[in-house]
Structure formats: C-alpha cells, structure tokens
mmCIF file of C-alpha atoms in Angstrom:
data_model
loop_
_atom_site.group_PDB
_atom_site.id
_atom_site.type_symbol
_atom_site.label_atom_id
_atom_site.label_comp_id
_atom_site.label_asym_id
_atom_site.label_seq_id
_atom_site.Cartn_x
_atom_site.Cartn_y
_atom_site.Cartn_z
ATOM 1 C CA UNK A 524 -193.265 6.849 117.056
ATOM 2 C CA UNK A 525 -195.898 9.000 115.537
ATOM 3 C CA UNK A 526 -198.788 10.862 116.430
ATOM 4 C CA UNK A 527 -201.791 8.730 117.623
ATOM 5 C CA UNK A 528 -204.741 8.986 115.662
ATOM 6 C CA UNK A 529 -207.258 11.401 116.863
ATOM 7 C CA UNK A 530 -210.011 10.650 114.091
ATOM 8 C CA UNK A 531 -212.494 7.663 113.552
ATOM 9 C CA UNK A 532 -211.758 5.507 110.087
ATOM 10 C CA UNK A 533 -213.967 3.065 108.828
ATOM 11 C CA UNK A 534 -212.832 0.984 106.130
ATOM 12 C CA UNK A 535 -214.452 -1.194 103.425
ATOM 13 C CA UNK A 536 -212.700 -3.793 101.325
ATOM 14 C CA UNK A 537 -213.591 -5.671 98.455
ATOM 15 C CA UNK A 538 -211.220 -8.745 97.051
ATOM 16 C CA UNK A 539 -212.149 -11.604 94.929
ATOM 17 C CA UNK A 540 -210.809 -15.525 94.464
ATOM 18 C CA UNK A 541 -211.335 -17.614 91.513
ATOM 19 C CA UNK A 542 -211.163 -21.528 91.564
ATOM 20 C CA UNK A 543 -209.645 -21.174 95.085
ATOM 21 C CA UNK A 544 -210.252 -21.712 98.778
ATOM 22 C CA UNK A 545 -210.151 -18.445 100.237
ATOM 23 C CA UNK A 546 -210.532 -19.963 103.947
ATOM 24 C CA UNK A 547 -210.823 -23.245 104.908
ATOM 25 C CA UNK A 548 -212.105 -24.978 107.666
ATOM 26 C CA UNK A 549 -210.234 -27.632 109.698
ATOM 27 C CA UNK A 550 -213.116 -29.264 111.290
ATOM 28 C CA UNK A 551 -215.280 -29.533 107.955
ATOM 29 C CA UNK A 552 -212.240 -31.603 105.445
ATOM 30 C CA UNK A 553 -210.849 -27.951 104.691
ATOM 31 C CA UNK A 554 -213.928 -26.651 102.910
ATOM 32 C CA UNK A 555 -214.530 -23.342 102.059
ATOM 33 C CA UNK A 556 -216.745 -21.731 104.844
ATOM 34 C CA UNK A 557 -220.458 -20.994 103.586
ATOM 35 C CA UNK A 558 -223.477 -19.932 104.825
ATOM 36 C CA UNK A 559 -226.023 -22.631 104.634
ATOM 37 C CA UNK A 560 -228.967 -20.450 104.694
ATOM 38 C CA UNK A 561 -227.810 -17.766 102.182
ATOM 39 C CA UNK A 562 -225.118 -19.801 100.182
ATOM 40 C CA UNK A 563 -222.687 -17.429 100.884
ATOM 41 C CA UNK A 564 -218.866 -17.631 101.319
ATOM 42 C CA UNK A 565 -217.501 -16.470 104.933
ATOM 43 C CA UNK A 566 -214.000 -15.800 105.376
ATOM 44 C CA UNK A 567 -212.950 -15.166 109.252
ATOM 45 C CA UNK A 568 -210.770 -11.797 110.225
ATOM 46 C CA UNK A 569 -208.267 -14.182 111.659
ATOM 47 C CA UNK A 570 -207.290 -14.392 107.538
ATOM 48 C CA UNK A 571 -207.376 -11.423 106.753
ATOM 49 C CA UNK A 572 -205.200 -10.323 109.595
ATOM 50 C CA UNK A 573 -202.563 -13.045 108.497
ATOM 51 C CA UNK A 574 -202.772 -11.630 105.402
ATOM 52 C CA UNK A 575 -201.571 -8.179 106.684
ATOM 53 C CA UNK A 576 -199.134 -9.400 109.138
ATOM 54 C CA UNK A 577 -197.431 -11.581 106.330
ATOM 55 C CA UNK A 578 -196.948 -8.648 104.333
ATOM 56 C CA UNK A 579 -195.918 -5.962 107.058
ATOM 57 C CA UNK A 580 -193.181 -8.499 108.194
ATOM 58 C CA UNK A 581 -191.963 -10.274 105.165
ATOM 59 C CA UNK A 582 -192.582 -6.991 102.626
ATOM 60 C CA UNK A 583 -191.662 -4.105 105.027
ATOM 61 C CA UNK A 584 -189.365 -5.620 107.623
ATOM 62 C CA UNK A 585 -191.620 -4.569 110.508
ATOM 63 C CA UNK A 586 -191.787 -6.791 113.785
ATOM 64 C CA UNK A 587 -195.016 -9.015 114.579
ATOM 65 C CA UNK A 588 -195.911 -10.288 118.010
ATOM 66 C CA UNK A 589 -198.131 -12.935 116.560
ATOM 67 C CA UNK A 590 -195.915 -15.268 113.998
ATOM 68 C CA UNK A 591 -194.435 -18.879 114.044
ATOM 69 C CA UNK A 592 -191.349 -18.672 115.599
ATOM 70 C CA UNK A 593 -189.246 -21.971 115.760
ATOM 71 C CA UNK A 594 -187.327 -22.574 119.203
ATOM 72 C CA UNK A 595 -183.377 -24.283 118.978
ATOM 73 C CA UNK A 596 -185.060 -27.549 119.396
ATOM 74 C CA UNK A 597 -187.733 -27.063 116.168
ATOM 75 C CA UNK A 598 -190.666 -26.406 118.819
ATOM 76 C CA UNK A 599 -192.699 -23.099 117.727
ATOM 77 C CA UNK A 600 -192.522 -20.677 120.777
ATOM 78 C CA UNK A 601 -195.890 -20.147 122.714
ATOM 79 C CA UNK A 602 -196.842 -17.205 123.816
ATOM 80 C CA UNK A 603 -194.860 -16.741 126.676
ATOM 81 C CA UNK A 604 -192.071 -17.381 125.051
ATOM 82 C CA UNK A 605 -192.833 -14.904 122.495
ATOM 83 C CA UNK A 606 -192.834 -12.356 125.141
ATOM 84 C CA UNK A 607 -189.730 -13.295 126.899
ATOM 85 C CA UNK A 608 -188.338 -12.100 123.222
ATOM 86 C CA UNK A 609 -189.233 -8.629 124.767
ATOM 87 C CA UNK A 610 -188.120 -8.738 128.371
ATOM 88 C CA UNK A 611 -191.856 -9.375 129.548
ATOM 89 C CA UNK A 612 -192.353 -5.842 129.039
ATOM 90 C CA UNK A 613 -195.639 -4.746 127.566
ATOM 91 C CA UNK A 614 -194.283 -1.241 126.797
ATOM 92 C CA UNK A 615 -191.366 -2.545 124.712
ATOM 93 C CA UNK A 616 -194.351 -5.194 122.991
ATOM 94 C CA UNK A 617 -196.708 -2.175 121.851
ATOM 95 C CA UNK A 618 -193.027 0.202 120.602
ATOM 96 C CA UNK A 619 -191.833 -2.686 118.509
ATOM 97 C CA UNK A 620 -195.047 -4.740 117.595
ATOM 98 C CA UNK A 621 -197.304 -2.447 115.380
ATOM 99 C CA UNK A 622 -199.760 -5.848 115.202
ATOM 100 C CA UNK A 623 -200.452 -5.476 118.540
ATOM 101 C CA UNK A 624 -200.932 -1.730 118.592
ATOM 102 C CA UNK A 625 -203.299 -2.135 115.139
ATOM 103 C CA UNK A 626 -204.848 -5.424 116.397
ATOM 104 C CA UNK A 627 -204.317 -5.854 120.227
ATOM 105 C CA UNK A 628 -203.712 -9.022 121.836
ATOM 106 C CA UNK A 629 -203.204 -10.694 125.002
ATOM 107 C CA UNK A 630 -199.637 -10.960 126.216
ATOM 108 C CA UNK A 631 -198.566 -13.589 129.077
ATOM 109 C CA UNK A 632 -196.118 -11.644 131.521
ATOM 110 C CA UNK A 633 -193.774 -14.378 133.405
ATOM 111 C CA UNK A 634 -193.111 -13.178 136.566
ATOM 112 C CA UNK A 635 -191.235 -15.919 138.824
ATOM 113 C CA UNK A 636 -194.090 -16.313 140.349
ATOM 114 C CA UNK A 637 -196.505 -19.463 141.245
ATOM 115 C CA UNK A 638 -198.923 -17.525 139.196
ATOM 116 C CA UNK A 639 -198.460 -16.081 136.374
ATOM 117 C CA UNK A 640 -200.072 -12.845 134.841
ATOM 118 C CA UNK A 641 -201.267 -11.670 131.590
ATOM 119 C CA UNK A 642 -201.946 -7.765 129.905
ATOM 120 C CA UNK A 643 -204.729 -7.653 127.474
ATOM 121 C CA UNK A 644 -204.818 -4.449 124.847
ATOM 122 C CA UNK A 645 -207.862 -4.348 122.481
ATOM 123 C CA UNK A 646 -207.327 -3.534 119.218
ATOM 124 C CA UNK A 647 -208.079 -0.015 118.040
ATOM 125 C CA UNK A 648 -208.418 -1.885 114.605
ATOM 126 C CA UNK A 649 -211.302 -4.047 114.526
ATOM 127 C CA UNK A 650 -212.632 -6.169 111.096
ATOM 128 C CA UNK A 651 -216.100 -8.441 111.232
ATOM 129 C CA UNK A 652 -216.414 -11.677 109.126
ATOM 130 C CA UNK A 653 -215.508 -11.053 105.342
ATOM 131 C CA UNK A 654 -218.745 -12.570 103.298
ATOM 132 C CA UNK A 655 -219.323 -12.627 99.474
ATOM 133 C CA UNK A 656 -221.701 -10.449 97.891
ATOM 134 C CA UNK A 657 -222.829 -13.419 96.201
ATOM 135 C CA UNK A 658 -223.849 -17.411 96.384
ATOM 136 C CA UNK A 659 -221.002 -19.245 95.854
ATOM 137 C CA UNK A 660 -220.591 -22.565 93.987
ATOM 138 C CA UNK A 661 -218.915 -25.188 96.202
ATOM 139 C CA UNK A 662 -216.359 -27.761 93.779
ATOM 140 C CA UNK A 663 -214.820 -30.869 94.719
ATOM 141 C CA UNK A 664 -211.803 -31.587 92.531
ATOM 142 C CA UNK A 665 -209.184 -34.884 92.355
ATOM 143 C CA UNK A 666 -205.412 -34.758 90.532
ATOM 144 C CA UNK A 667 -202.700 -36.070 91.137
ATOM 145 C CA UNK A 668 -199.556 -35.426 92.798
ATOM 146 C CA UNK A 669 -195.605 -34.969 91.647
ATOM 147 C CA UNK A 670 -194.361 -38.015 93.755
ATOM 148 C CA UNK A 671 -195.020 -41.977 93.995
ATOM 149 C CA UNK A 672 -197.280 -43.024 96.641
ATOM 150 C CA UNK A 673 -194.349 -44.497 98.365
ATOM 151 C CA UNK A 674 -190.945 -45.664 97.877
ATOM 152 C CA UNK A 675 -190.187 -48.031 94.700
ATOM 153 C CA UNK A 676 -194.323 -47.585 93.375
ATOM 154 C CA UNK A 677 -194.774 -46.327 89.981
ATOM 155 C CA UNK A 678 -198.346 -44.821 91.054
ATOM 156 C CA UNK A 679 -198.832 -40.804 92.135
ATOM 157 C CA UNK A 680 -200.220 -40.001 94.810
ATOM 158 C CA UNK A 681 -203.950 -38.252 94.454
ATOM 159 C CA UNK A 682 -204.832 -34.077 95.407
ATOM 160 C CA UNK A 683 -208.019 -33.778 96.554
ATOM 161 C CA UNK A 684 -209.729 -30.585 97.880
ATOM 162 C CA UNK A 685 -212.171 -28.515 97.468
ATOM 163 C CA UNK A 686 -212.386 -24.927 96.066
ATOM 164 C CA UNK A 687 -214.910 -21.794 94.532
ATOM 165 C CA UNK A 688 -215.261 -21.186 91.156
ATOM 166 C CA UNK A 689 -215.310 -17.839 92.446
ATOM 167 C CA UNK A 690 -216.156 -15.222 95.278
ATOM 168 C CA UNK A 691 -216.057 -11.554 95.337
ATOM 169 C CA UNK A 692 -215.717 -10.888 99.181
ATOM 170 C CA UNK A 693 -216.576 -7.840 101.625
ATOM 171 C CA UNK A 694 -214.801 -6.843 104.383
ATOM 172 C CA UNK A 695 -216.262 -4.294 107.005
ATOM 173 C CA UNK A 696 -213.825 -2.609 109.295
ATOM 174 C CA UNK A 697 -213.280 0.467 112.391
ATOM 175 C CA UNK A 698 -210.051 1.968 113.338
ATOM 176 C CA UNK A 699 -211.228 3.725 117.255
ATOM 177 C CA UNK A 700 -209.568 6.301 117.907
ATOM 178 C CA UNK A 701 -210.678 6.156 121.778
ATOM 179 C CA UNK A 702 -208.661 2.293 121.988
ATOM 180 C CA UNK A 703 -205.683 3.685 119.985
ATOM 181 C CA UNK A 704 -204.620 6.030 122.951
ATOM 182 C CA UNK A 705 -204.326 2.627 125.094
ATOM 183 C CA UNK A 706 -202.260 0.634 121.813
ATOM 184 C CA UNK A 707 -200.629 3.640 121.046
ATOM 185 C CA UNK A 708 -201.885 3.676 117.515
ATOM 186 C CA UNK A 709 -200.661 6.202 114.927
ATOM 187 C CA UNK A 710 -201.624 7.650 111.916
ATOM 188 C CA UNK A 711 -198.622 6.064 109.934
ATOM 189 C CA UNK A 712 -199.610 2.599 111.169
ATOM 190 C CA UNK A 713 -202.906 3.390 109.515
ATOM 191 C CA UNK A 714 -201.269 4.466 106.011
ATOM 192 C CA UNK A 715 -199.334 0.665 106.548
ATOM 193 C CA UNK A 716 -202.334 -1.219 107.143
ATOM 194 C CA UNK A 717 -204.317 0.165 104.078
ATOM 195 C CA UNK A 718 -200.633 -1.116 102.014
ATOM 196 C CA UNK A 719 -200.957 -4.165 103.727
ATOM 197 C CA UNK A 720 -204.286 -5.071 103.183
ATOM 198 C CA UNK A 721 -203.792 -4.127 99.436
ATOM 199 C CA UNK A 722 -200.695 -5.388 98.365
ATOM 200 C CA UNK A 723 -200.959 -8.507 100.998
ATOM 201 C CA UNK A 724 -204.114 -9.371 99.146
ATOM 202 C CA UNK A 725 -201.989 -9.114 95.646
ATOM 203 C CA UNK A 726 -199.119 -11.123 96.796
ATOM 204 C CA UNK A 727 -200.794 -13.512 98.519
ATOM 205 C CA UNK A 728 -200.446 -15.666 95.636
ATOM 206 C CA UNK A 729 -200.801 -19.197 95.829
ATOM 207 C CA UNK A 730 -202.800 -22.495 94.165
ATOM 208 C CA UNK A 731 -205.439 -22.357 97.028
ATOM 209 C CA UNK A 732 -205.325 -18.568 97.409
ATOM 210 C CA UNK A 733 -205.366 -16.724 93.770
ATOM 211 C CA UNK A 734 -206.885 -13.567 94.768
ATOM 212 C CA UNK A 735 -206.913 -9.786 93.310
ATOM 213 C CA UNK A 736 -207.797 -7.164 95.807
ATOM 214 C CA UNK A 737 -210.721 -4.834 93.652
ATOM 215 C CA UNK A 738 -211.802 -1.840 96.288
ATOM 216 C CA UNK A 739 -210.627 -0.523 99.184
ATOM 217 C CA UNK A 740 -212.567 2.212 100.938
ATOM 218 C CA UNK A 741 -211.224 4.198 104.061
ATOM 219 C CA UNK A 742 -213.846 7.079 105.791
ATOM 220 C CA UNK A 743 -212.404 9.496 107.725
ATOM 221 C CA UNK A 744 -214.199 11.224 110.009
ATOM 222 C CA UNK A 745 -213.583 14.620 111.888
ATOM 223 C CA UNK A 746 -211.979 14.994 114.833
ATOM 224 C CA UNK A 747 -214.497 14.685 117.649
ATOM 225 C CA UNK A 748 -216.752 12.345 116.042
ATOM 226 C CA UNK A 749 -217.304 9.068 118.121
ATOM 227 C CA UNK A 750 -219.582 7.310 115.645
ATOM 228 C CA UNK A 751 -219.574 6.181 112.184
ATOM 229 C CA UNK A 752 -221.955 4.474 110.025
ATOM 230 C CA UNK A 753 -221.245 0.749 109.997
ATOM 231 C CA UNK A 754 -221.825 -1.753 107.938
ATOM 232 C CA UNK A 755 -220.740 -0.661 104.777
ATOM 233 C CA UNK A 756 -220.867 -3.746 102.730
ATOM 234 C CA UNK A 757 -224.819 -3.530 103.302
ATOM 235 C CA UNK A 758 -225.254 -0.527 100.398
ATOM 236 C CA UNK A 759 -223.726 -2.111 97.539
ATOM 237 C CA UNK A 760 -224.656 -5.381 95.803
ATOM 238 C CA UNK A 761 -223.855 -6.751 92.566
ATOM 239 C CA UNK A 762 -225.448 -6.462 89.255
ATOM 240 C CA UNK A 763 -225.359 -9.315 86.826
ATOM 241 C CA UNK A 764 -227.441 -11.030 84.019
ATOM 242 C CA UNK A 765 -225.919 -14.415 84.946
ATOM 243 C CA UNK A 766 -226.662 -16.093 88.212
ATOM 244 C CA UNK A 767 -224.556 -15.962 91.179
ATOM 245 C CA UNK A 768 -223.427 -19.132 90.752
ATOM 246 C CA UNK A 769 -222.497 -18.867 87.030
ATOM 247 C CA UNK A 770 -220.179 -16.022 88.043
ATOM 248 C CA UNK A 771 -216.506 -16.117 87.147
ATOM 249 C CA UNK A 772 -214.822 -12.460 87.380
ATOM 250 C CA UNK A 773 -215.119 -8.947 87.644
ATOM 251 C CA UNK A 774 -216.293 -9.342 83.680
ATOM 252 C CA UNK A 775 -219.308 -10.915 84.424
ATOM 253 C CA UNK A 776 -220.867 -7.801 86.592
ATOM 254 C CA UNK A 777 -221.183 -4.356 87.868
ATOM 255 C CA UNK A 778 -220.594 -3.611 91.668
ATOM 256 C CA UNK A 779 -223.637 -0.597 92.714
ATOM 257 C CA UNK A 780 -222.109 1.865 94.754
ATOM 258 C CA UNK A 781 -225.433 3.611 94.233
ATOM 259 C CA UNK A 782 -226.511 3.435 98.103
ATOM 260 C CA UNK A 783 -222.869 4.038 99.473
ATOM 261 C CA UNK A 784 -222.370 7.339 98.266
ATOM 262 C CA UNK A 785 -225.931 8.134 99.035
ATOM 263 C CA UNK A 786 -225.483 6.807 102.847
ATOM 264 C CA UNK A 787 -221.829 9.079 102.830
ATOM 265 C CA UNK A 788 -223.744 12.573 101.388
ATOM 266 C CA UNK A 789 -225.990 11.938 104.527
ATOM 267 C CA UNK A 790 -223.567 12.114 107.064
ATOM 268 C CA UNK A 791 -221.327 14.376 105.007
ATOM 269 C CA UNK A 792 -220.851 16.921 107.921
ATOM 270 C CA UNK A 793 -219.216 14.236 109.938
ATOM 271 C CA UNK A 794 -216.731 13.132 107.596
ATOM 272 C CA UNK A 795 -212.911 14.640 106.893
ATOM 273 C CA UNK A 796 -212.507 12.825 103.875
ATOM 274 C CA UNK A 797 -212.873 9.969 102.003
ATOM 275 C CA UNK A 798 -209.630 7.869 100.676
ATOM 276 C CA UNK A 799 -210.034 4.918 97.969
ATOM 277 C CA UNK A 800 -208.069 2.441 95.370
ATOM 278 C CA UNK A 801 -209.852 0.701 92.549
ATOM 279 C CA UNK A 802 -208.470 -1.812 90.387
ATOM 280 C CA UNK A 803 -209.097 -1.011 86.663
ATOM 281 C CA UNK A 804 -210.987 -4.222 86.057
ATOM 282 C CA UNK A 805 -213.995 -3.421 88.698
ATOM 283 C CA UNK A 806 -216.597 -1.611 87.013
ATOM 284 C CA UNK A 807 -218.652 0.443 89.092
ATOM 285 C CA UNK A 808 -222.179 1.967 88.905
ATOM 286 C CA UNK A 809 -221.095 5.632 89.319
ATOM 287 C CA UNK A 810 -217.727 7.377 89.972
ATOM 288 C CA UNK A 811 -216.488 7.425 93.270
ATOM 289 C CA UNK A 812 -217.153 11.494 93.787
ATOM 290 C CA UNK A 813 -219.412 13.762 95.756
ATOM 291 C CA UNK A 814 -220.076 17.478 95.814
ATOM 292 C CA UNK A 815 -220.078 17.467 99.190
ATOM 293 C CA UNK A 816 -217.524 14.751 100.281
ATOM 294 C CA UNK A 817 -213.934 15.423 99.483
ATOM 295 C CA UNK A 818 -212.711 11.589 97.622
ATOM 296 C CA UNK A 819 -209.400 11.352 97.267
ATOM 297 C CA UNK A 820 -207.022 8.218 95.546
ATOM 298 C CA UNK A 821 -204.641 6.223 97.793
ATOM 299 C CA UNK A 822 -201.289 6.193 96.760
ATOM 300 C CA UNK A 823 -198.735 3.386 97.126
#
C-alpha cells in the first residue's frame, strides 16, 4: 500500500442529467427527490458512492466490500457473509477493500459466539447530499413496452415513470486526513476516487441515468491544516436568461465561479494546491486561475 494522506482535500463536483431520474425514491412511486420548499433536485451520497464503486470494480478491477454478491443458492450474501469472504479479519477488509478505507463501513465479525461483534471505521471520505443549482421541472411520462402484456395478447405492456427535463447537480465533499490514519487511506486511493467519480459519472450511461460529469474541483491544503472551508457549492450559482425550469443544457447558461475563487484567494496561505477537470461544454464566468493559488488540470 501507499503512503497515507497527510493533507486535508475538499472536493467539489458538478454533473448534470437531462430527461432522466438521477435518484429515485422507493417510498414516493420512484420520483425524483425534490425539495418542496426550494424546488430543487436532491440526490443522496448513497448514489454517488455507487457510482464510484461501480466503476472502481467493474473499470479498474479493484475489490469492494459493499456489492451484490449472489450465494450458490441465488440468495445475495449479507453482511456477514461478506466478511466471512475475508476470514472475519478487519485488517485483511481495509488491505483489500479501498471502499471501506475511502468510505468506511461497519463490518459484522462472526465469532462462534452467542453474540456476535461488529468493527465500525468512519470514512476519511465524506460527501453531503448532491442538490441542483437550480428548480427542477418534475415530468410524468407513459410508453410502451417491447413485450405483450401476457402470453398469447397482442397488446404491450405500458412504461410509466417519471423523470427531469434536466438538473445540473452539486456535490460537496472532505477527504480527513486525521480518519485516514484509522482506514489506512492513501494518496493513490485519492487520485482513484477523483477517476471514479469522473469517468463513473460518464459511463454511467443508461435510459434513467444520462448524465455528463461538467466540473470537478479538488483543494488541497497544506500539511498541518485541520480545517477547510466547506460548503463549496454555496459560491457559485448559475446565470441564465431563461428560467430554471425552461433549462435544458449547459447551452442555456453560465456557471459563476466569481465567489469561489474569491473565497480560495482568502485562505490562499492554507492551501497546497488546487487540482480541476472541466468539460469543454461548461462555460464559466472566469478562468479557473489565481496569482496566488497554484491551479493545476487533472489528468486521466
């Protein structure tokens, strides 16, 4: 393994969907989650976590602790069972399972016992509730299926679900350098969840999740530094003639950055550097630059 990290990160990360559900709810008929006082879209961490496990296991052939794992008889393995994959040992669980060291977890240790015991590890890598920049537009749409209602009927069955025109989502996150010492958290872990949370996003491409990741943002502070800002989706906001209903793409806008970079020039003698990746079709108010903040491009 590699070296733990030793600095604070704070990360900010901007993706949009258009006529899609970015994150339904079970207990409302699968809607999109919104806000019903500000109209806004909510998406929890728990999906964009899945996101970035799906793509370090099935895209770099890394093992993940939390996945659907079918049992001989079809049954998908609880918990315990998951752990019995790794001899009950927590040790082997944080070596082998880089979601647990980026993400934490609580594994269930089977010990012969009457009573069984359980290890919890909090994650060094913690995200808060992805919300749009924007109101959102809630659709309700009908078509119809591929296949007969039933055997021998001529009629299709009928899709129904519901779905945003579009959303352009913000996601506010901290890497702690003070938990990673217990998940054993290392710097290239860090370089494969800023990947994963990119190209997840990008391949994460299906009819209720077409989605483009736009902006991803990582701070680095200096070593030493137990704080960081917080809350970086509060200093930009979007700029549009049209409503924020009428929106439809990264066309219809510009994304102010204005209050960021003024916010990062504050506390530029805290922070190492400043890493970023912006897709060509986001159009920005200024450059992502500083005179006194080194920015530098992330490179997959």
């Amino acid at each position: 393994m590699g070296e733990i990290i030793k600095n604070r990160r704070e990360y900010l990360f901007l993706y949009d969907v258009s006529f899609a559900n970015p994150n339904g709810d079970p207990n409302d008929e699968n809607k999109p989650r919104i806000d019903e006082e500000t109209g806004r879209n909510i998406v929890t961490d728990v999906r964009l976590k899945r996101t970035i496990r799906d793509y370090l296991k099935e895209f770099e052939g890394l093992e993940i602790f939390v996945r659907e794992i079918a049992n001989e008889d079809g049954k998908i393995q609880d918990a315990k069972a998951r752990a019995k994959d790794f001899d009950n040992n927590p040790e082997k669980i944080l070596n082998e399972c880089i979601d647990v060291r980026l993400f934490g977890g609580t594994i269930p240790i089977t010990t012969g016992k009457s009573k069984d015991s359980s290890i919890t590890y909090t994650g060094a890598v913690q995200f808060g509730m992805g919300q749009s920049l924007h109101r959102v537009k809630l659709e309700f749409i009908k078509g119809t299926g591929a296949f007969a209602s039933s055997s021998g009927k001529e009629q299709k069955t009928f899709r129904e679900e519901w779905i945003l025109p579009y959303s352009f989502i913000a996601f506010h996150g901290v890497a702690n350098q003070n938990a990673a010492k217990l998940t054993k958290l290392t710097n290239e872990d860090l370089e494969l969840l800023k990947k994963a949370i990119w190209e997840g996003t990008k391949n994460l491409i299906t009819r209720s999740k077409n989605q483009m990741p736009r902006l991803l943002i990582e701070v680095i502070y200096k070593e030493g530094i137990n704080s960081h800002i917080g809350e970086l989706h509060r200093y930009i906001k979007i700029e549009s003639e049209k409503t924020d209903e009428e929106l439809r793409s990264t066309d219809d806008f510009i994304l102010n950055i204005d209050k960021l970079l003024e916010i990062l020039e504050e506390e530029a003698e805290k922070i190492q550097k400043v890493f970023y990746k912006k897709d060509r079709n986001l159009i920005l108010s200024k450059d992502l630059s500083s005179d006194k903040i080194k920015f530098e491009e992330i490179i997959f």
